[in-house]
Tab-separated table of C-alpha atoms in Angstrom:
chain	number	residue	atom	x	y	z
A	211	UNK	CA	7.864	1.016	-69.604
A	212	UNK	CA	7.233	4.283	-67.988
A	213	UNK	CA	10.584	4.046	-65.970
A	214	UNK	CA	12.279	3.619	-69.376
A	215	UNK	CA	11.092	6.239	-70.945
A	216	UNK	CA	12.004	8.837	-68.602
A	217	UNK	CA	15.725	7.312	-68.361
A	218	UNK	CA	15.427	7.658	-71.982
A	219	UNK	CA	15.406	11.463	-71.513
A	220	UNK	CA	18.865	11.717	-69.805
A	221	UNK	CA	20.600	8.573	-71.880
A	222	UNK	CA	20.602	7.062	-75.587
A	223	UNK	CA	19.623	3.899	-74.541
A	224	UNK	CA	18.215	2.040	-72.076
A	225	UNK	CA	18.117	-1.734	-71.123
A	226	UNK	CA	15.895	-4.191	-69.136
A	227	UNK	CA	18.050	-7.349	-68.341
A	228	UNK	CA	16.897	-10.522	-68.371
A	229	UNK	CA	17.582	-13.232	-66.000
A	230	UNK	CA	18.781	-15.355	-69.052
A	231	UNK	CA	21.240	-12.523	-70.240
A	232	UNK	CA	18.948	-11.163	-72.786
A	233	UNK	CA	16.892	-8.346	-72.620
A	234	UNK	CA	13.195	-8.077	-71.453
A	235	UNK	CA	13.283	-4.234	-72.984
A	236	UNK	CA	15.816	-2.033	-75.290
A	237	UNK	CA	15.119	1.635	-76.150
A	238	UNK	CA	16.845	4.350	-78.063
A	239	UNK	CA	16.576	7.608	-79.360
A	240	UNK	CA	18.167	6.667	-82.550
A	241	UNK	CA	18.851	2.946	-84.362
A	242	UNK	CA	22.309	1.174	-85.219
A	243	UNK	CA	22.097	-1.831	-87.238
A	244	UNK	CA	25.286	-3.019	-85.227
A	245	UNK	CA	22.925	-3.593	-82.290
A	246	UNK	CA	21.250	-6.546	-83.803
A	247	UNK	CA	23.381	-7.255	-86.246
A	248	UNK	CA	25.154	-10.777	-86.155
A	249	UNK	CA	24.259	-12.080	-82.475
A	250	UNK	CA	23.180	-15.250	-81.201
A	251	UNK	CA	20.176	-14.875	-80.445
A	252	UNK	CA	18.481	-16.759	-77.650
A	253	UNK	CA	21.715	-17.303	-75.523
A	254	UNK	CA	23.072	-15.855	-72.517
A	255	UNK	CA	25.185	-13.358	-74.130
A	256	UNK	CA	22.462	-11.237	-76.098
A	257	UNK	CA	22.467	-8.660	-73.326
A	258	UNK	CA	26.457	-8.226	-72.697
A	259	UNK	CA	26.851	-8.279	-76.384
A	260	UNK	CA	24.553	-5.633	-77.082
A	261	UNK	CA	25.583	-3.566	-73.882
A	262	UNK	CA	29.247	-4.032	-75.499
A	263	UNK	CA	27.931	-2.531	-79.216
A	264	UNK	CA	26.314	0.518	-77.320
A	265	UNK	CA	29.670	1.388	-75.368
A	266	UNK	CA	31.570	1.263	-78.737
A	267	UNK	CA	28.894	3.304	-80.458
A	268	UNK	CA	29.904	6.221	-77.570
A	269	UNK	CA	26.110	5.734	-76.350
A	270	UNK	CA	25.230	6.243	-72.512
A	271	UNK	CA	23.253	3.138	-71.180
A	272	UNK	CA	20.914	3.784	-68.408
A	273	UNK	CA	19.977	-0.046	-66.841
A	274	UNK	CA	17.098	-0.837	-65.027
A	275	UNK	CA	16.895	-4.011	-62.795
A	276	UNK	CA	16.195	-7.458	-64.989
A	277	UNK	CA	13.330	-8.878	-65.351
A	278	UNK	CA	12.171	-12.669	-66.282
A	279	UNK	CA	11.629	-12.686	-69.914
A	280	UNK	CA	8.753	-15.117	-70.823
A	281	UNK	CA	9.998	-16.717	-74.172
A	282	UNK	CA	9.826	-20.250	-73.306
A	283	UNK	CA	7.295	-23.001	-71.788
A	284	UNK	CA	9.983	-23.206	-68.675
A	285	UNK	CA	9.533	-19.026	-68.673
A	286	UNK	CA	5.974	-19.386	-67.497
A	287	UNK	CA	6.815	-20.475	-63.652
A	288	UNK	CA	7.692	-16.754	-63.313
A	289	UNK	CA	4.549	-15.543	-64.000
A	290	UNK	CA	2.785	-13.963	-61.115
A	291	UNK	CA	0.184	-15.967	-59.165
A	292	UNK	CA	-2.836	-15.584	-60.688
A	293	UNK	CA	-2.482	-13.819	-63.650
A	294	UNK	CA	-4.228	-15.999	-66.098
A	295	UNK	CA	-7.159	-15.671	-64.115
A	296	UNK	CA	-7.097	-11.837	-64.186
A	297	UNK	CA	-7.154	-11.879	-67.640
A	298	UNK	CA	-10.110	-14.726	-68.364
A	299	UNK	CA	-8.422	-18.179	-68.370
């Protein structure tokens, strides 16, 4: 979050991609409502679409490296070893 924050200080937006084509993280300085306006959520376009929307807006997009997203029982096999223990279960 930290390393998208201080993008945020030289772009309008910046994006986290997820492995599934989402996005793990999306920050701007200011709001469209064409950025989540009519997309399908939950498929592998989410993040092209909404890196598509930004470009026509005229914003600058500063992209970090993906992530896994965890969203989905399958998700939690990318959860790092041991982390429900280090947080009591």
């Amino acid at each position: 979050i930290q390393d998208a924050a201080q993008k945020l200080e030289q772009s309008d937006t910046v994006m986290i991609p997820a492995s599934d084509g989402g996005y793990v993280l999306l920050g701007f300085k200011r709001a469209h409502t064409s950025l989540f306006s009519n997309i399908e959520w939950s498929t592998a376009s989410v993040a092209a679409v909404t890196r598509q929307r930004i470009k026509a807006l005229g914003w600058t997009l500063a992209l970090l490296d993906p992530l896994h997203d965890i969203d989905e029982p399958a998700d939690l096999k990318h959860l790092p070893v041991g982390w429900l223990a280090k947080i009591g279960y």
